[in-house]
PDB file of C-alpha atoms in Angstrom:
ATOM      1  CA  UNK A   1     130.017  88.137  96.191  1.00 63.00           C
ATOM      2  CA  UNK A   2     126.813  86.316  96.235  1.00 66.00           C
ATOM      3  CA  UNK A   3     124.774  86.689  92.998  1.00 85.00           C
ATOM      4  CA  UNK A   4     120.701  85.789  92.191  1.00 92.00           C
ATOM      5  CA  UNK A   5     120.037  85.803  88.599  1.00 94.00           C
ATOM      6  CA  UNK A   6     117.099  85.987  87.004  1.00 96.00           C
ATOM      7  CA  UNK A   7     116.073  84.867  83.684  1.00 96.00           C
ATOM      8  CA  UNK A   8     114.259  86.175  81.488  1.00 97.00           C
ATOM      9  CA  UNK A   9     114.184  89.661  81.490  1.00 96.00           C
ATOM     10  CA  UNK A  10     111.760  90.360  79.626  1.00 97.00           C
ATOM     11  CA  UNK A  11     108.033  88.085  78.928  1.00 97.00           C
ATOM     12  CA  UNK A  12     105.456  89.329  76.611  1.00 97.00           C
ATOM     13  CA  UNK A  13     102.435  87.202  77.033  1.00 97.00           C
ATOM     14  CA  UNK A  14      98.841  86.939  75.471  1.00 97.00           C
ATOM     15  CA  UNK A  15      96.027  86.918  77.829  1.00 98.00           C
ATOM     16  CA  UNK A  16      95.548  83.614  79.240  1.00 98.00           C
ATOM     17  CA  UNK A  17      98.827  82.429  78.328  1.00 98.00           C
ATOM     18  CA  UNK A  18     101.265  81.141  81.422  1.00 98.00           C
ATOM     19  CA  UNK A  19     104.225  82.820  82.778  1.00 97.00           C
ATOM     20  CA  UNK A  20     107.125  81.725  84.237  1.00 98.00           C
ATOM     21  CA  UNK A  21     110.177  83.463  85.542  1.00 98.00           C
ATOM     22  CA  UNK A  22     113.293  81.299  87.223  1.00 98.00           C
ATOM     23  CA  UNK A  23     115.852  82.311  89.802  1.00 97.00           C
ATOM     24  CA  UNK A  24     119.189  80.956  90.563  1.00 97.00           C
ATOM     25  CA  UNK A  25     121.941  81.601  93.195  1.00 94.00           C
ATOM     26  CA  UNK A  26     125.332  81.131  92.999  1.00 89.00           C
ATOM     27  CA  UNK A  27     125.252  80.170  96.923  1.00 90.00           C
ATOM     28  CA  UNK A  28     122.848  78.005  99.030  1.00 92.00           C
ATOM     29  CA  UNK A  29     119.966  80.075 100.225  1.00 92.00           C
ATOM     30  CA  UNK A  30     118.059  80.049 103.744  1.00 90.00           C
ATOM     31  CA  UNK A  31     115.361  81.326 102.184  1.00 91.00           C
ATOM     32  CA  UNK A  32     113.931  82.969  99.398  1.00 93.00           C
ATOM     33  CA  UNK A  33     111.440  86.051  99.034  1.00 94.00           C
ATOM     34  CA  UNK A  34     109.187  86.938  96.178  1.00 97.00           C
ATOM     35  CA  UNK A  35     108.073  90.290  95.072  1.00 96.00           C
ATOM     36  CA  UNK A  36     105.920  92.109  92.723  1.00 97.00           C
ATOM     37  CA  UNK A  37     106.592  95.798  91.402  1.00 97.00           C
ATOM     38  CA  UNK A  38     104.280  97.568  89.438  1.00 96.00           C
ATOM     39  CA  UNK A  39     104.855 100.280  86.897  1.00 92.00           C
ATOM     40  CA  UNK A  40     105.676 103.368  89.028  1.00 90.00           C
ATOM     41  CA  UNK A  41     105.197 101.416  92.438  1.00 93.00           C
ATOM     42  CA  UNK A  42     107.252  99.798  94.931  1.00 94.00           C
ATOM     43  CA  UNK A  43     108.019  95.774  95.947  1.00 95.00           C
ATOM     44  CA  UNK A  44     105.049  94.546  97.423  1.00 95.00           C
ATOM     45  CA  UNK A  45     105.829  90.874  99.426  1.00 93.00           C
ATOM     46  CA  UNK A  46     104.069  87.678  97.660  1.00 95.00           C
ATOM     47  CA  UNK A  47     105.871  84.925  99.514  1.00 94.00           C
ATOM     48  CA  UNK A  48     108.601  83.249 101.334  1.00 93.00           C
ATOM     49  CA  UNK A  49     109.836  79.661 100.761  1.00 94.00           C
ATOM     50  CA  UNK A  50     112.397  77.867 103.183  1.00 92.00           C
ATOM     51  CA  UNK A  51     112.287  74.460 103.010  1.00 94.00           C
ATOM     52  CA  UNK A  52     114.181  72.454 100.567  1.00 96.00           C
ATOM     53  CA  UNK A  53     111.301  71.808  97.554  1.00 97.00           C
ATOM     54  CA  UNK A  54     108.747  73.658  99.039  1.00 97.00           C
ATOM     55  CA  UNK A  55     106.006  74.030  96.888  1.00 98.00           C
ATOM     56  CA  UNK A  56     103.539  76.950  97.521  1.00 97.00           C
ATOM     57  CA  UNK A  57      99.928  77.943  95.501  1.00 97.00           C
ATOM     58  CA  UNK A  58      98.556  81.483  95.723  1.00 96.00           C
ATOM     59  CA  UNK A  59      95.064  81.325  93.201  1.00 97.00           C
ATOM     60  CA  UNK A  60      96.922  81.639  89.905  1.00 98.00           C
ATOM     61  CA  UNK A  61     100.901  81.252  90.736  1.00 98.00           C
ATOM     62  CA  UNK A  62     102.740  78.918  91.833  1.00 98.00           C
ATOM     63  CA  UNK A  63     106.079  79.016  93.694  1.00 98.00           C
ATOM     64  CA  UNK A  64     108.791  76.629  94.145  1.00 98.00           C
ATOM     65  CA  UNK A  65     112.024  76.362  96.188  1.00 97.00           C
ATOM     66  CA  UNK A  66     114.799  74.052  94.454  1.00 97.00           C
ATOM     67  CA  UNK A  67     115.985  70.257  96.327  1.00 96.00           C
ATOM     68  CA  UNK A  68     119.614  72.498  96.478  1.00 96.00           C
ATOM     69  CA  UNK A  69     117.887  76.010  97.633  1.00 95.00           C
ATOM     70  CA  UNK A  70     119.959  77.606  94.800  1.00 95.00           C
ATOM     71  CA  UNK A  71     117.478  77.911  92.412  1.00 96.00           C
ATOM     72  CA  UNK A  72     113.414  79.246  92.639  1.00 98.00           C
ATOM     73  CA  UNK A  73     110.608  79.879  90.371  1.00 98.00           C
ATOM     74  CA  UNK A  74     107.233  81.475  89.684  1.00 98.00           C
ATOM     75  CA  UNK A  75     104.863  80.441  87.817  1.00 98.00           C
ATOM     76  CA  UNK A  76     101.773  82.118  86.664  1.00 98.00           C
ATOM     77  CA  UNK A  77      98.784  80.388  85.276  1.00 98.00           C
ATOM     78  CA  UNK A  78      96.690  82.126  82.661  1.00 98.00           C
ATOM     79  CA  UNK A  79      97.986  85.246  82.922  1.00 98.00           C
ATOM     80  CA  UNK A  80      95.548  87.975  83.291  1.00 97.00           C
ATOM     81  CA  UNK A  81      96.376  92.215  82.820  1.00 97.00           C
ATOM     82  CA  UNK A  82      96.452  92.716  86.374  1.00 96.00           C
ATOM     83  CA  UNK A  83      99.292  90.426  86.468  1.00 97.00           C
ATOM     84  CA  UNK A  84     101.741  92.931  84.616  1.00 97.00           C
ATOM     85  CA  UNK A  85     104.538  93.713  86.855  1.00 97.00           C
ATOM     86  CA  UNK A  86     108.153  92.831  87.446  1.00 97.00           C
ATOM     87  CA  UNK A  87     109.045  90.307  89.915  1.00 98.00           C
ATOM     88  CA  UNK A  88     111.952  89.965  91.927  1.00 97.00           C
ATOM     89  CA  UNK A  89     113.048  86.972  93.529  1.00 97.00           C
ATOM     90  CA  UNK A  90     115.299  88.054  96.673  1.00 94.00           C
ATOM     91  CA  UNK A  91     117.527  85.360  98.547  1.00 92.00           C
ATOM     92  CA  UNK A  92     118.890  85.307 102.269  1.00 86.00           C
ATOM     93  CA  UNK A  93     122.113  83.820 102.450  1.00 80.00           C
ATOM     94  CA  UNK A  94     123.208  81.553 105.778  1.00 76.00           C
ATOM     95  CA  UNK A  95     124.195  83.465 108.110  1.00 72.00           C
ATOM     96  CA  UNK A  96     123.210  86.575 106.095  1.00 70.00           C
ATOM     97  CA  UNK A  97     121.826  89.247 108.496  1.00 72.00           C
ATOM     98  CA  UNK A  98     118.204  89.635 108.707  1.00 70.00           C
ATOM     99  CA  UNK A  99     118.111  92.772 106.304  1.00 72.00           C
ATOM    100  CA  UNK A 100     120.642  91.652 103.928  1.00 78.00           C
ATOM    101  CA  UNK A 101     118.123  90.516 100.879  1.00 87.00           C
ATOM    102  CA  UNK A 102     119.864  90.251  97.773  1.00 91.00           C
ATOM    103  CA  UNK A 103     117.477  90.965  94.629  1.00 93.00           C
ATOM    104  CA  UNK A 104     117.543  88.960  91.221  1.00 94.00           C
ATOM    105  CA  UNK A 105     117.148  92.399  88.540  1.00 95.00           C
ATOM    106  CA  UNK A 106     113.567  90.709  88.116  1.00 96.00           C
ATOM    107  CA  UNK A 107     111.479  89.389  85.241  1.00 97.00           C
ATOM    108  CA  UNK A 108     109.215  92.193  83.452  1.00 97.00           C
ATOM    109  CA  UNK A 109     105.910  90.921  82.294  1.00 98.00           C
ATOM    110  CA  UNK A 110     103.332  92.930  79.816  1.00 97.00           C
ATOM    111  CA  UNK A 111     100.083  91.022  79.229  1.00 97.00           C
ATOM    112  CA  UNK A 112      98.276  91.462  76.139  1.00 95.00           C
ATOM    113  CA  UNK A 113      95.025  91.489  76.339  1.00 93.00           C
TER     114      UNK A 113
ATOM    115  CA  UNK B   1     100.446 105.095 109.894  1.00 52.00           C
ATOM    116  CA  UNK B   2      98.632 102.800 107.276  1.00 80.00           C
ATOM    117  CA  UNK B   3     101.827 101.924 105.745  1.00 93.00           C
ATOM    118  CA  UNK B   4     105.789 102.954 105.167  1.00 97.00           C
ATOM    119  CA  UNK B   5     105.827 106.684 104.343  1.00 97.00           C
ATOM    120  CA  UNK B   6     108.942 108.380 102.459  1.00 98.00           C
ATOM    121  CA  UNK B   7     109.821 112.088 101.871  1.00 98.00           C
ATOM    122  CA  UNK B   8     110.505 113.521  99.765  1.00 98.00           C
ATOM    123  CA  UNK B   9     108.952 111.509  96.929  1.00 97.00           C
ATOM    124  CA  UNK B  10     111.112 113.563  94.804  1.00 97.00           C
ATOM    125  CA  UNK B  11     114.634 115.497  95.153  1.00 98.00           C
ATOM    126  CA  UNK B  12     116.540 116.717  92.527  1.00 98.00           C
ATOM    127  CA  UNK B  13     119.726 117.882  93.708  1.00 97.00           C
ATOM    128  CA  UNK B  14     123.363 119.121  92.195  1.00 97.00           C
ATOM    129  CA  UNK B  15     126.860 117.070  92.211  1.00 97.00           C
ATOM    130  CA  UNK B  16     128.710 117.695  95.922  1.00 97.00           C
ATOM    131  CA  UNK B  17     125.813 119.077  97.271  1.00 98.00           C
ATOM    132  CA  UNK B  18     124.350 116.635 100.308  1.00 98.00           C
ATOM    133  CA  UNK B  19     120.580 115.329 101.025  1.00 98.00           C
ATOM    134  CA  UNK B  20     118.674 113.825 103.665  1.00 98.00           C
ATOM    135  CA  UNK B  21     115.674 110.923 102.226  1.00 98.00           C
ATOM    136  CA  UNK B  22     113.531 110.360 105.250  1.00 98.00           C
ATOM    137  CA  UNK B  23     111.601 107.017 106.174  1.00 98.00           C
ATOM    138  CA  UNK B  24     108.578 106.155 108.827  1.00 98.00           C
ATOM    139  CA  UNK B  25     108.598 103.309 109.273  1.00 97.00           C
ATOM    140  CA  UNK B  26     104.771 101.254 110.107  1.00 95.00           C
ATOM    141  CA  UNK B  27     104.167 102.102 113.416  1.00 94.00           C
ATOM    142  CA  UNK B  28     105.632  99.180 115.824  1.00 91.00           C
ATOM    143  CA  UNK B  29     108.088  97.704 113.178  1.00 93.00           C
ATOM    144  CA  UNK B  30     111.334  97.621 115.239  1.00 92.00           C
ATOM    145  CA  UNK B  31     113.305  96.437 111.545  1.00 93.00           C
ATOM    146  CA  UNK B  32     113.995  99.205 109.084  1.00 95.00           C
ATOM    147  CA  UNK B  33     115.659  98.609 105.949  1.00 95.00           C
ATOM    148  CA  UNK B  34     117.247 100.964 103.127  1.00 97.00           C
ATOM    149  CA  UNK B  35     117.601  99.918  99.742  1.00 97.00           C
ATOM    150  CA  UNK B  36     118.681 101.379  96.618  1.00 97.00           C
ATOM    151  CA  UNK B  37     116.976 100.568  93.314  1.00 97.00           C
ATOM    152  CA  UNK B  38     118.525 101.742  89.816  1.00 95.00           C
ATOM    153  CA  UNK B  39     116.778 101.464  86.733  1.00 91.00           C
ATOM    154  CA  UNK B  40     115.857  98.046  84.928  1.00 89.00           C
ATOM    155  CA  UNK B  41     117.664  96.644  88.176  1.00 92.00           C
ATOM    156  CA  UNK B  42     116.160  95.004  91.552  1.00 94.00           C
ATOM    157  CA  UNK B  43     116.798  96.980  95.016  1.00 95.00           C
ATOM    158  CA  UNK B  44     120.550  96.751  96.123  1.00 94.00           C
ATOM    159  CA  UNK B  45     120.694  96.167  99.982  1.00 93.00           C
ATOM    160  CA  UNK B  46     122.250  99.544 102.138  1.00 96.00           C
ATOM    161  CA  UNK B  47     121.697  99.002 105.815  1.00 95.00           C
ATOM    162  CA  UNK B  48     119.114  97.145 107.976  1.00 93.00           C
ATOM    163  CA  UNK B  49     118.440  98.620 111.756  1.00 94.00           C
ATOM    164  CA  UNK B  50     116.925  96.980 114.513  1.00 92.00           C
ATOM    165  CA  UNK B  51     115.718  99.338 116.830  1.00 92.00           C
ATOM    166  CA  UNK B  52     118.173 102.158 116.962  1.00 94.00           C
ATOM    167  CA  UNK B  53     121.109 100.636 115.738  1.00 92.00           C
ATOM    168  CA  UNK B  54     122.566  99.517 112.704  1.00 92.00           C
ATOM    169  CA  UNK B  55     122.463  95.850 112.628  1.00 90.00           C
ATOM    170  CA  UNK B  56     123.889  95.184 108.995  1.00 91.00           C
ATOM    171  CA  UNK B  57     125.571  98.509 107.309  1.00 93.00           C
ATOM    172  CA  UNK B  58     127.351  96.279 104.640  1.00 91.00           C
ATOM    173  CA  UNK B  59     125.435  97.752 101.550  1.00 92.00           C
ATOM    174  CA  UNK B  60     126.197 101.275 102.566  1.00 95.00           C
ATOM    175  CA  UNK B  61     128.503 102.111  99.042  1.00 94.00           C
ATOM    176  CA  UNK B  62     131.030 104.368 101.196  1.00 95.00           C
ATOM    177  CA  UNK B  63     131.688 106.657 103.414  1.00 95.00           C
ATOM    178  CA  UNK B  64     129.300 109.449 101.823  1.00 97.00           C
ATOM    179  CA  UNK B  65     126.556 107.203 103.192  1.00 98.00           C
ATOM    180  CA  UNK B  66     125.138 107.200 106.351  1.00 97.00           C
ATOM    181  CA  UNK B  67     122.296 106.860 108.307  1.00 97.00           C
ATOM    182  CA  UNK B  68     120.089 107.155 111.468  1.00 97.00           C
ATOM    183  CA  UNK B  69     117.775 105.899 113.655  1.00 97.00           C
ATOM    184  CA  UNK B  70     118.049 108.074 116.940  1.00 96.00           C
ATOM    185  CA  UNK B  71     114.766 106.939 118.375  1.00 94.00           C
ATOM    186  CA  UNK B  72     114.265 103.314 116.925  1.00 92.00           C
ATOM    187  CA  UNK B  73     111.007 104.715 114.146  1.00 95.00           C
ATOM    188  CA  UNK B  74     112.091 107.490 111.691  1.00 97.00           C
ATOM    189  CA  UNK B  75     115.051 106.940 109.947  1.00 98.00           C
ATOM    190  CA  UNK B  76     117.120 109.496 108.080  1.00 98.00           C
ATOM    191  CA  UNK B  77     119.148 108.153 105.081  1.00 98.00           C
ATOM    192  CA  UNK B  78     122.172 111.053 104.683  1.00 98.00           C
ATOM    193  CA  UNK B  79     124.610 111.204 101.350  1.00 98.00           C
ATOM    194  CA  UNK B  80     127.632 113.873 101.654  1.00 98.00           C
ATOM    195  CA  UNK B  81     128.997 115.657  98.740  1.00 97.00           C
ATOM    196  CA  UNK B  82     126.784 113.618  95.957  1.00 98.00           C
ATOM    197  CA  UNK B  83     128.035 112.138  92.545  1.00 97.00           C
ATOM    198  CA  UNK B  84     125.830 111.609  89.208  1.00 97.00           C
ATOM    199  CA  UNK B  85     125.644 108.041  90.023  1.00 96.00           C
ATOM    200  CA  UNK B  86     123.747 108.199  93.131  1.00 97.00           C
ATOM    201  CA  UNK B  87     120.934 109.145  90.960  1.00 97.00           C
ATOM    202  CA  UNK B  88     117.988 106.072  91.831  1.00 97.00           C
ATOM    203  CA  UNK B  89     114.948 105.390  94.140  1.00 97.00           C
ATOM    204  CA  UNK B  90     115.661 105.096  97.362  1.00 98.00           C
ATOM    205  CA  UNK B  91     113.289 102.759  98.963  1.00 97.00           C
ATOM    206  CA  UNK B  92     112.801 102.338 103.007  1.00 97.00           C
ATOM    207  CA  UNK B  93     110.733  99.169 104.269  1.00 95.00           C
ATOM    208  CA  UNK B  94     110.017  97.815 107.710  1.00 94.00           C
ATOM    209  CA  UNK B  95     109.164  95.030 109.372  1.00 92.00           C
ATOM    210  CA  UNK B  96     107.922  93.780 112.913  1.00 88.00           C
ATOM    211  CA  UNK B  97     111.203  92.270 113.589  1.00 79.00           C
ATOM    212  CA  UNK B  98     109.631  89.560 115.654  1.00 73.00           C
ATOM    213  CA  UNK B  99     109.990  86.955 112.874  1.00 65.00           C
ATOM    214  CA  UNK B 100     113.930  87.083 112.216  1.00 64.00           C
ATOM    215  CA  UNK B 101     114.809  86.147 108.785  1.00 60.00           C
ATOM    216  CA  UNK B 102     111.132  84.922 108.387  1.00 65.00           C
ATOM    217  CA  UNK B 103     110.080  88.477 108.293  1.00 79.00           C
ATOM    218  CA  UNK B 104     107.796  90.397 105.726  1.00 86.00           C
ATOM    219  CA  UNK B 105     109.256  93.258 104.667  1.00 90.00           C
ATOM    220  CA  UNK B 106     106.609  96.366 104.251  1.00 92.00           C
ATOM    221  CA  UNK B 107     107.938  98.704 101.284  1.00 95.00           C
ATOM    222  CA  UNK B 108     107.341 102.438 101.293  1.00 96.00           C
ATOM    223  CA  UNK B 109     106.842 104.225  97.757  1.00 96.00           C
ATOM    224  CA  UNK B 110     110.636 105.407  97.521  1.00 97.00           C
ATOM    225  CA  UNK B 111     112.281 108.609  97.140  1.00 98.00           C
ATOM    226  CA  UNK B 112     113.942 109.501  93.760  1.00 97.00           C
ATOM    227  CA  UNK B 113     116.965 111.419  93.781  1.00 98.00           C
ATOM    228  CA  UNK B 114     118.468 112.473  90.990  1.00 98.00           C
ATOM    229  CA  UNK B 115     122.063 114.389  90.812  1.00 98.00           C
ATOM    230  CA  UNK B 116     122.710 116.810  87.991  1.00 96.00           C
TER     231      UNK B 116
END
């Protein structure tokens, strides 16, 4: 079946340092989600990307959507505590059904301060 | 309600016994979703309704899984005679519905079951 991986696992960061995390699917996406989990807490929604190379800014990260839509990634400027999470990228196939997200296992980020 | 409400937050339950995780949905959200998320992993897709019925059931693991909608808000997630490895969170989220795939989906803060 349809995979999203996620790579890396694991980022340990200084303050101030950037952050990126990278998803890939082994199918063509219609779209792609991104999510942020806190320790203890649930997905909260950042953003969706659907066109092919879409580019979008929120403050401090920066999301793109690959020229294939197979591959995604977050990027996080001068990382700051408040940014420590895991984040999920979660993909839509074509022709998937509207609930059927599939989840990358996410990218865990501490932030030293 | 402010947001997507789950009960219980806990349950602790023992192998072939069976459990009910309930979900409210944010009031108006005609899209309710059921996920399953295991440690150090991201959630694993179960069913998605749209109103009262089940649009997409394809995550559902088996046939000890099943679950409701009877009036198109609350949703009742069951599991019949339960194993060890059902043990995760169990999150619900919603959404309006109106958007299609575009949709944001609202999560609520997950029930954790765990099967001695």
């Amino acid at each position: 079946g349809q995979q999203v991986m996620q790579i890396p696992q694991y980022q340990h960061v200084q303050e101030g340092e950037d952050f990126t995390t990278y998803c890939n699917s082994s199918t063509t996406l219609s779209n792609i989600q991104w999510y942020k989990q806190r320790p203890g807490g649930h997905p909260v929604f950042l953003i969706q990307l659907v066109k092919s190379g879409e580019v979008k800014k929120q403050k401090r990260l920066t999301f793109q959507f690959g020229e294939a839509k197979k591959n995604s990634s977050l990027h996080i400027t001068a990382t700051q505590t408040t940014d420590v999470g895991t984040y999920f990228c979660a993909g839509r196939n074509y022709g998937g059904s509207q609930g059927n997200l599939i989840f990358g296992k996410g990218t865990k980020l501490s932030v030293k301060p | 309600g402010a947001g997507v409400s789950q009960t219980p937050s806990n349950k602790v339950t023992e192998k072939g016994k069976y459990v009910e995780l309930r979900c409210d949905p944010i009031s108006g959200h005609t899209a309710l979703y059921w996920y399953r998320q295991s440690l150090g992993q991201g959630p694993e897709f179960l069913i998605y309704f749209q109103g009262t019925g089940a649009a997409d059931d394809s995550g559902l693991p088996n046939d000890r899984f099943f679950a409701v909608r009877p009036e198109g808000s609350v949703s009742t997630l069951k599991i019949q005679r339960t194993e060890r490895g059902d043990s995760a969170v169990y999150l619900c989220a919603s959404s309006s519905g109106a958007g299609g795939v575009a949709d944001t989906q609202y999560f609520g803060p997950g029930t954790r079951l765990t099967v001695l």
